[in-house]
Amino acid sequence: MYVMTRLYCFHRPIIGITGGIATGKSTVSKILSSKYPLVCADTLIKDIYEYPETKKFLYDNYPRVIDCDKINFRKLRELAFSDEDVRLDLEGFLYPRLPLAFYKTIIKNGWEGSRFVFYDVPLLFETGIEKLLDGTVCVYADRESQLKRLMRRDVLVNKDLANSMIDSQMDIERKKSLSGYVLNNTSTISELENQIENMLDWVGKQI
């Protein structure tokens, strides 16, 4: 796939990895990152939250999420998922800082000369960056599986909150239909690993 203007004007092919909350995207990324360059957007965002300017932004606009001069991420998450205006405001602050954070990670890991880079982006289609990538992969699980996994991994997440968290993102069926390749993560790890091997063959054809 030829991309005239690649994301962040990066000089190597980028393959986007996306999915929904609790579809197993982190598991896929962990497997891939053991062998291939992989940048995680969530990790970049966490790094940006460490910037003094970020804490100042939150203190000035959403002081309730600051406890003892530290960001209370549980309060921040609940606020963002319950109020779309807050979520959009946060994204407007965080996203413009992603390109520099992306390049810092590439340089830190010595990936400038890599054949390609995987980019784990939960909100890949929501942010409209798919046209700037060389390929897109969706880690898929049906909604019922998402709900069960969310409530199982965090006892403080009830069904209403879990549904709100899922609803804050694009429907997983829509992401599935938009992606160039789909990993169906509703079976075993062994089966998922087999699917990943097939996906890597597909990636080779995209770049």
PDB file of C-alpha atoms in Angstrom:
ATOM      1  CA  MET A   1       0.000   0.000   0.000  1.00  0.00           C
ATOM      2  CA  TYR A   2       1.398   3.387  -1.018  1.00  0.00           C
ATOM      3  CA  VAL A   3       0.833   6.251   1.418  1.00  0.00           C
ATOM      4  CA  MET A   4       1.512   9.706  -0.028  1.00  0.00           C
ATOM      5  CA  THR A   5       1.604  11.417   3.382  1.00  0.00           C
ATOM      6  CA  ARG A   6       2.359   8.998   6.213  1.00  0.00           C
ATOM      7  CA  LEU A   7       1.399   9.615   9.822  1.00  0.00           C
ATOM      8  CA  TYR A   8       3.781  12.049  11.537  1.00  0.00           C
ATOM      9  CA  CYS A   9       5.704  12.128   8.190  1.00  0.00           C
ATOM     10  CA  PHE A  10       7.513   8.995   9.360  1.00  0.00           C
ATOM     11  CA  HIS A  11       9.958   7.549   6.804  1.00  0.00           C
ATOM     12  CA  ARG A  12       9.051   3.862   7.338  1.00  0.00           C
ATOM     13  CA  PRO A  13       5.775   1.926   6.832  1.00  0.00           C
ATOM     14  CA  ILE A  14       3.422   1.983   9.812  1.00  0.00           C
ATOM     15  CA  ILE A  15       0.924  -0.825  10.447  1.00  0.00           C
ATOM     16  CA  GLY A  16      -1.860   0.228  12.820  1.00  0.00           C
ATOM     17  CA  ILE A  17      -3.123  -2.208  15.452  1.00  0.00           C
ATOM     18  CA  THR A  18      -6.511  -1.391  16.926  1.00  0.00           C
ATOM     19  CA  GLY A  19      -9.501  -2.976  18.609  1.00  0.00           C
ATOM     20  CA  GLY A  20     -11.960  -2.248  21.365  1.00  0.00           C
ATOM     21  CA  ILE A  21     -11.705  -2.177  25.128  1.00  0.00           C
ATOM     22  CA  ALA A  22     -10.999  -5.702  26.385  1.00  0.00           C
ATOM     23  CA  THR A  23     -10.734  -7.315  22.949  1.00  0.00           C
ATOM     24  CA  GLY A  24      -7.174  -8.456  23.651  1.00  0.00           C
ATOM     25  CA  LYS A  25      -5.244  -5.814  21.752  1.00  0.00           C
ATOM     26  CA  SER A  26      -2.666  -5.562  24.538  1.00  0.00           C
ATOM     27  CA  THR A  27      -2.029  -9.310  24.311  1.00  0.00           C
ATOM     28  CA  VAL A  28      -1.437  -9.053  20.568  1.00  0.00           C
ATOM     29  CA  SER A  29       0.854  -6.065  21.031  1.00  0.00           C
ATOM     30  CA  LYS A  30       2.845  -7.905  23.696  1.00  0.00           C
ATOM     31  CA  ILE A  31       3.389 -10.845  21.330  1.00  0.00           C
ATOM     32  CA  LEU A  32       4.382  -8.569  18.453  1.00  0.00           C
ATOM     33  CA  SER A  33       6.666  -6.325  20.514  1.00  0.00           C
ATOM     34  CA  SER A  34       8.834  -9.300  21.482  1.00  0.00           C
ATOM     35  CA  LYS A  35      10.016  -9.525  17.859  1.00  0.00           C
ATOM     36  CA  TYR A  36       9.085  -6.312  16.047  1.00  0.00           C
ATOM     37  CA  PRO A  37       9.215  -2.543  16.658  1.00  0.00           C
ATOM     38  CA  LEU A  38       5.922  -1.538  18.256  1.00  0.00           C
ATOM     39  CA  VAL A  39       4.880   1.857  19.570  1.00  0.00           C
ATOM     40  CA  CYS A  40       1.876   1.966  21.910  1.00  0.00           C
ATOM     41  CA  ALA A  41      -0.251   5.118  21.797  1.00  0.00           C
ATOM     42  CA  ASP A  42      -1.503   4.476  25.339  1.00  0.00           C
ATOM     43  CA  THR A  43       2.085   4.419  26.590  1.00  0.00           C
ATOM     44  CA  LEU A  44       2.766   7.675  24.764  1.00  0.00           C
ATOM     45  CA  ILE A  45      -0.294   9.205  26.428  1.00  0.00           C
ATOM     46  CA  LYS A  46       0.922   7.995  29.831  1.00  0.00           C
ATOM     47  CA  ASP A  47       4.249   9.676  29.151  1.00  0.00           C
ATOM     48  CA  ILE A  48       2.455  12.900  28.213  1.00  0.00           C
ATOM     49  CA  TYR A  49       0.502  12.749  31.491  1.00  0.00           C
ATOM     50  CA  GLU A  50       3.878  12.980  33.226  1.00  0.00           C
ATOM     51  CA  TYR A  51       4.564  16.376  31.634  1.00  0.00           C
ATOM     52  CA  PRO A  52       4.221  19.253  34.151  1.00  0.00           C
ATOM     53  CA  GLU A  53       2.105  21.129  31.603  1.00  0.00           C
ATOM     54  CA  THR A  54      -0.434  18.285  31.600  1.00  0.00           C
ATOM     55  CA  LYS A  55      -0.920  18.346  35.351  1.00  0.00           C
ATOM     56  CA  LYS A  56      -1.309  22.115  35.176  1.00  0.00           C
ATOM     57  CA  PHE A  57      -3.935  21.750  32.443  1.00  0.00           C
ATOM     58  CA  LEU A  58      -5.901  19.289  34.576  1.00  0.00           C
ATOM     59  CA  TYR A  59      -5.523  21.360  37.726  1.00  0.00           C
ATOM     60  CA  ASP A  60      -6.774  24.477  35.926  1.00  0.00           C
ATOM     61  CA  ASN A  61      -9.706  22.746  34.199  1.00  0.00           C
ATOM     62  CA  TYR A  62     -10.594  19.609  36.192  1.00  0.00           C
ATOM     63  CA  PRO A  63      -9.194  20.065  39.717  1.00  0.00           C
ATOM     64  CA  ARG A  64     -11.355  17.240  41.062  1.00  0.00           C
ATOM     65  CA  VAL A  65      -9.029  14.696  39.389  1.00  0.00           C
ATOM     66  CA  ILE A  66      -5.979  16.015  41.281  1.00  0.00           C
ATOM     67  CA  ASP A  67      -5.417  14.405  44.691  1.00  0.00           C
ATOM     68  CA  CYS A  68      -2.443  15.468  46.823  1.00  0.00           C
ATOM     69  CA  ASP A  69      -0.788  17.032  43.781  1.00  0.00           C
ATOM     70  CA  LYS A  70      -1.112  13.788  41.780  1.00  0.00           C
ATOM     71  CA  ILE A  71      -3.484  12.791  38.991  1.00  0.00           C
ATOM     72  CA  ASN A  72      -6.187  10.388  40.172  1.00  0.00           C
ATOM     73  CA  PHE A  73      -6.586   8.355  36.997  1.00  0.00           C
ATOM     74  CA  ARG A  74      -9.673   6.521  38.218  1.00  0.00           C
ATOM     75  CA  LYS A  75     -11.507   9.825  38.695  1.00  0.00           C
ATOM     76  CA  LEU A  76     -10.170  11.088  35.376  1.00  0.00           C
ATOM     77  CA  ARG A  77     -11.337   7.971  33.545  1.00  0.00           C
ATOM     78  CA  GLU A  78     -14.815   8.099  35.056  1.00  0.00           C
ATOM     79  CA  LEU A  79     -15.140  11.805  34.255  1.00  0.00           C
ATOM     80  CA  ALA A  80     -13.972  11.345  30.658  1.00  0.00           C
ATOM     81  CA  PHE A  81     -16.273   8.392  29.999  1.00  0.00           C
ATOM     82  CA  SER A  82     -19.295  10.147  31.505  1.00  0.00           C
ATOM     83  CA  ASP A  83     -18.876  13.530  29.784  1.00  0.00           C
ATOM     84  CA  GLU A  84     -18.101  13.679  26.064  1.00  0.00           C
ATOM     85  CA  ASP A  85     -17.087  17.353  26.238  1.00  0.00           C
ATOM     86  CA  VAL A  86     -14.435  16.503  28.818  1.00  0.00           C
ATOM     87  CA  ARG A  87     -13.172  13.617  26.715  1.00  0.00           C
ATOM     88  CA  LEU A  88     -12.897  15.824  23.621  1.00  0.00           C
ATOM     89  CA  ASP A  89     -11.151  18.525  25.618  1.00  0.00           C
ATOM     90  CA  LEU A  90      -8.600  16.033  26.921  1.00  0.00           C
ATOM     91  CA  GLU A  91      -8.014  14.644  23.443  1.00  0.00           C
ATOM     92  CA  GLY A  92      -7.525  18.162  22.114  1.00  0.00           C
ATOM     93  CA  PHE A  93      -4.760  18.690  24.646  1.00  0.00           C
ATOM     94  CA  LEU A  94      -3.088  15.284  24.424  1.00  0.00           C
ATOM     95  CA  TYR A  95      -3.164  14.380  20.727  1.00  0.00           C
ATOM     96  CA  PRO A  96      -1.081  17.304  19.378  1.00  0.00           C
ATOM     97  CA  ARG A  97       1.725  16.103  21.665  1.00  0.00           C
ATOM     98  CA  LEU A  98       1.753  12.569  20.232  1.00  0.00           C
ATOM     99  CA  PRO A  99       4.071  13.112  17.219  1.00  0.00           C
ATOM    100  CA  LEU A 100       7.019  14.235  19.348  1.00  0.00           C
ATOM    101  CA  ALA A 101       6.388  11.434  21.849  1.00  0.00           C
ATOM    102  CA  PHE A 102       6.264   8.948  18.935  1.00  0.00           C
ATOM    103  CA  TYR A 103       9.632  10.071  17.595  1.00  0.00           C
ATOM    104  CA  LYS A 104      11.192  10.023  21.057  1.00  0.00           C
ATOM    105  CA  THR A 105      10.207   6.348  21.373  1.00  0.00           C
ATOM    106  CA  ILE A 106      11.559   5.491  17.924  1.00  0.00           C
ATOM    107  CA  ILE A 107      14.905   7.152  18.671  1.00  0.00           C
ATOM    108  CA  LYS A 108      15.141   5.740  22.204  1.00  0.00           C
ATOM    109  CA  ASN A 109      14.760   2.182  20.861  1.00  0.00           C
ATOM    110  CA  GLY A 110      16.938   2.651  17.779  1.00  0.00           C
ATOM    111  CA  TRP A 111      14.123   1.830  15.350  1.00  0.00           C
ATOM    112  CA  GLU A 112      14.906   4.524  12.756  1.00  0.00           C
ATOM    113  CA  GLY A 113      16.134   1.914  10.258  1.00  0.00           C
ATOM    114  CA  SER A 114      13.455  -0.713  10.870  1.00  0.00           C
ATOM    115  CA  ARG A 115      11.655  -2.166   7.859  1.00  0.00           C
ATOM    116  CA  PHE A 116       8.307  -1.165   9.419  1.00  0.00           C
ATOM    117  CA  VAL A 117       6.743  -0.245  12.755  1.00  0.00           C
ATOM    118  CA  PHE A 118       3.553  -1.450  14.408  1.00  0.00           C
ATOM    119  CA  TYR A 119       1.503   1.300  16.065  1.00  0.00           C
ATOM    120  CA  ASP A 120      -0.998   0.209  18.717  1.00  0.00           C
ATOM    121  CA  VAL A 121      -3.790   2.811  18.601  1.00  0.00           C
ATOM    122  CA  PRO A 122      -7.086   2.113  20.428  1.00  0.00           C
ATOM    123  CA  LEU A 123      -8.861   5.030  18.708  1.00  0.00           C
ATOM    124  CA  LEU A 124      -7.328   4.505  15.283  1.00  0.00           C
ATOM    125  CA  PHE A 125     -10.520   4.922  13.243  1.00  0.00           C
ATOM    126  CA  GLU A 126     -12.099   7.385  15.653  1.00  0.00           C
ATOM    127  CA  THR A 127      -9.220   9.776  15.089  1.00  0.00           C
ATOM    128  CA  GLY A 128      -9.248   9.230  11.312  1.00  0.00           C
ATOM    129  CA  ILE A 129      -5.586   8.298  10.932  1.00  0.00           C
ATOM    130  CA  GLU A 130      -6.188   5.104   8.953  1.00  0.00           C
ATOM    131  CA  LYS A 131      -5.521   6.825   5.618  1.00  0.00           C
ATOM    132  CA  LEU A 132      -2.073   7.801   6.863  1.00  0.00           C
ATOM    133  CA  LEU A 133      -1.071   4.198   7.607  1.00  0.00           C
ATOM    134  CA  ASP A 134       0.232   1.404   5.407  1.00  0.00           C
ATOM    135  CA  GLY A 135      -2.192  -1.142   6.830  1.00  0.00           C
ATOM    136  CA  THR A 136      -4.685  -1.663   9.649  1.00  0.00           C
ATOM    137  CA  VAL A 137      -5.281  -4.692  11.862  1.00  0.00           C
ATOM    138  CA  CYS A 138      -8.281  -5.086  14.168  1.00  0.00           C
ATOM    139  CA  VAL A 139      -8.133  -7.308  17.260  1.00  0.00           C
ATOM    140  CA  TYR A 140     -11.752  -8.426  17.488  1.00  0.00           C
ATOM    141  CA  ALA A 141     -13.973  -9.864  20.216  1.00  0.00           C
ATOM    142  CA  ASP A 142     -17.767  -9.654  20.360  1.00  0.00           C
ATOM    143  CA  ARG A 143     -19.433  -7.200  22.762  1.00  0.00           C
ATOM    144  CA  GLU A 144     -20.478  -9.858  25.256  1.00  0.00           C
ATOM    145  CA  SER A 145     -16.865 -10.982  25.553  1.00  0.00           C
ATOM    146  CA  GLN A 146     -15.788  -7.361  26.063  1.00  0.00           C
ATOM    147  CA  LEU A 147     -18.286  -6.888  28.905  1.00  0.00           C
ATOM    148  CA  LYS A 148     -17.269 -10.083  30.681  1.00  0.00           C
ATOM    149  CA  ARG A 149     -13.558  -9.305  30.405  1.00  0.00           C
ATOM    150  CA  LEU A 150     -13.953  -5.719  31.616  1.00  0.00           C
ATOM    151  CA  MET A 151     -15.891  -6.716  34.729  1.00  0.00           C
ATOM    152  CA  ARG A 152     -13.599  -9.675  35.416  1.00  0.00           C
ATOM    153  CA  ARG A 153     -10.381  -7.646  35.335  1.00  0.00           C
ATOM    154  CA  ASP A 154     -11.686  -4.782  37.522  1.00  0.00           C
ATOM    155  CA  VAL A 155     -14.200  -5.533  40.282  1.00  0.00           C
ATOM    156  CA  LEU A 156     -15.044  -1.820  40.550  1.00  0.00           C
ATOM    157  CA  VAL A 157     -16.338  -1.767  36.969  1.00  0.00           C
ATOM    158  CA  ASN A 158     -20.018  -2.689  36.982  1.00  0.00           C
ATOM    159  CA  LYS A 159     -22.062  -3.512  33.899  1.00  0.00           C
ATOM    160  CA  ASP A 160     -23.304   0.078  33.424  1.00  0.00           C
ATOM    161  CA  LEU A 161     -19.785   1.515  33.544  1.00  0.00           C
ATOM    162  CA  ALA A 162     -18.484  -1.267  31.301  1.00  0.00           C
ATOM    163  CA  ASN A 163     -21.174  -0.482  28.730  1.00  0.00           C
ATOM    164  CA  SER A 164     -20.337   3.232  28.921  1.00  0.00           C
ATOM    165  CA  MET A 165     -16.667   2.501  28.358  1.00  0.00           C
ATOM    166  CA  ILE A 166     -17.436   0.347  25.315  1.00  0.00           C
ATOM    167  CA  ASP A 167     -19.938   2.877  23.953  1.00  0.00           C
ATOM    168  CA  SER A 168     -17.334   5.650  24.141  1.00  0.00           C
ATOM    169  CA  GLN A 169     -15.510   3.958  21.266  1.00  0.00           C
ATOM    170  CA  MET A 170     -16.576   3.065  17.761  1.00  0.00           C
ATOM    171  CA  ASP A 171     -18.591  -0.159  17.616  1.00  0.00           C
ATOM    172  CA  ILE A 172     -16.205  -3.106  17.317  1.00  0.00           C
ATOM    173  CA  GLU A 173     -18.207  -4.510  14.394  1.00  0.00           C
ATOM    174  CA  ARG A 174     -17.606  -1.254  12.527  1.00  0.00           C
ATOM    175  CA  LYS A 175     -13.883  -1.378  13.266  1.00  0.00           C
ATOM    176  CA  LYS A 176     -13.825  -4.950  12.047  1.00  0.00           C
ATOM    177  CA  SER A 177     -15.413  -3.961   8.739  1.00  0.00           C
ATOM    178  CA  LEU A 178     -13.006  -1.043   8.207  1.00  0.00           C
ATOM    179  CA  SER A 179      -9.792  -2.949   8.934  1.00  0.00           C
ATOM    180  CA  GLY A 180      -7.493  -4.477   6.376  1.00  0.00           C
ATOM    181  CA  TYR A 181      -6.955  -7.570   8.539  1.00  0.00           C
ATOM    182  CA  VAL A 182      -8.913  -9.025  11.477  1.00  0.00           C
ATOM    183  CA  LEU A 183      -7.586 -11.125  14.362  1.00  0.00           C
ATOM    184  CA  ASN A 184     -10.513 -12.926  15.991  1.00  0.00           C
ATOM    185  CA  ASN A 185      -9.586 -13.147  19.673  1.00  0.00           C
ATOM    186  CA  THR A 186     -12.427 -15.301  20.996  1.00  0.00           C
ATOM    187  CA  SER A 187     -10.549 -18.599  21.297  1.00  0.00           C
ATOM    188  CA  THR A 188      -7.222 -19.697  22.788  1.00  0.00           C
ATOM    189  CA  ILE A 189      -3.839 -17.975  22.930  1.00  0.00           C
ATOM    190  CA  SER A 190      -2.471 -20.700  20.667  1.00  0.00           C
ATOM    191  CA  GLU A 191      -5.097 -19.950  18.034  1.00  0.00           C
ATOM    192  CA  LEU A 192      -4.421 -16.227  18.365  1.00  0.00           C
ATOM    193  CA  GLU A 193      -0.694 -16.818  17.822  1.00  0.00           C
ATOM    194  CA  ASN A 194      -1.476 -18.799  14.656  1.00  0.00           C
ATOM    195  CA  GLN A 195      -3.598 -15.922  13.398  1.00  0.00           C
ATOM    196  CA  ILE A 196      -0.773 -13.477  14.139  1.00  0.00           C
ATOM    197  CA  GLU A 197       1.627 -15.530  12.002  1.00  0.00           C
ATOM    198  CA  ASN A 198      -0.831 -15.332   9.098  1.00  0.00           C
ATOM    199  CA  MET A 199      -1.236 -11.608   9.706  1.00  0.00           C
ATOM    200  CA  LEU A 200       2.529 -11.115   9.457  1.00  0.00           C
ATOM    201  CA  ASP A 201       2.459 -12.673   5.990  1.00  0.00           C
ATOM    202  CA  TRP A 202      -0.239 -10.160   5.072  1.00  0.00           C
ATOM    203  CA  VAL A 203       1.861  -7.289   6.457  1.00  0.00           C
ATOM    204  CA  GLY A 204       4.743  -8.325   4.209  1.00  0.00           C
ATOM    205  CA  LYS A 205       2.494  -7.806   1.203  1.00  0.00           C
ATOM    206  CA  GLN A 206       1.424  -4.342   2.371  1.00  0.00           C
ATOM    207  CA  ILE A 207       4.932  -2.920   2.613  1.00  0.00           C
TER     208      ILE A 207
END
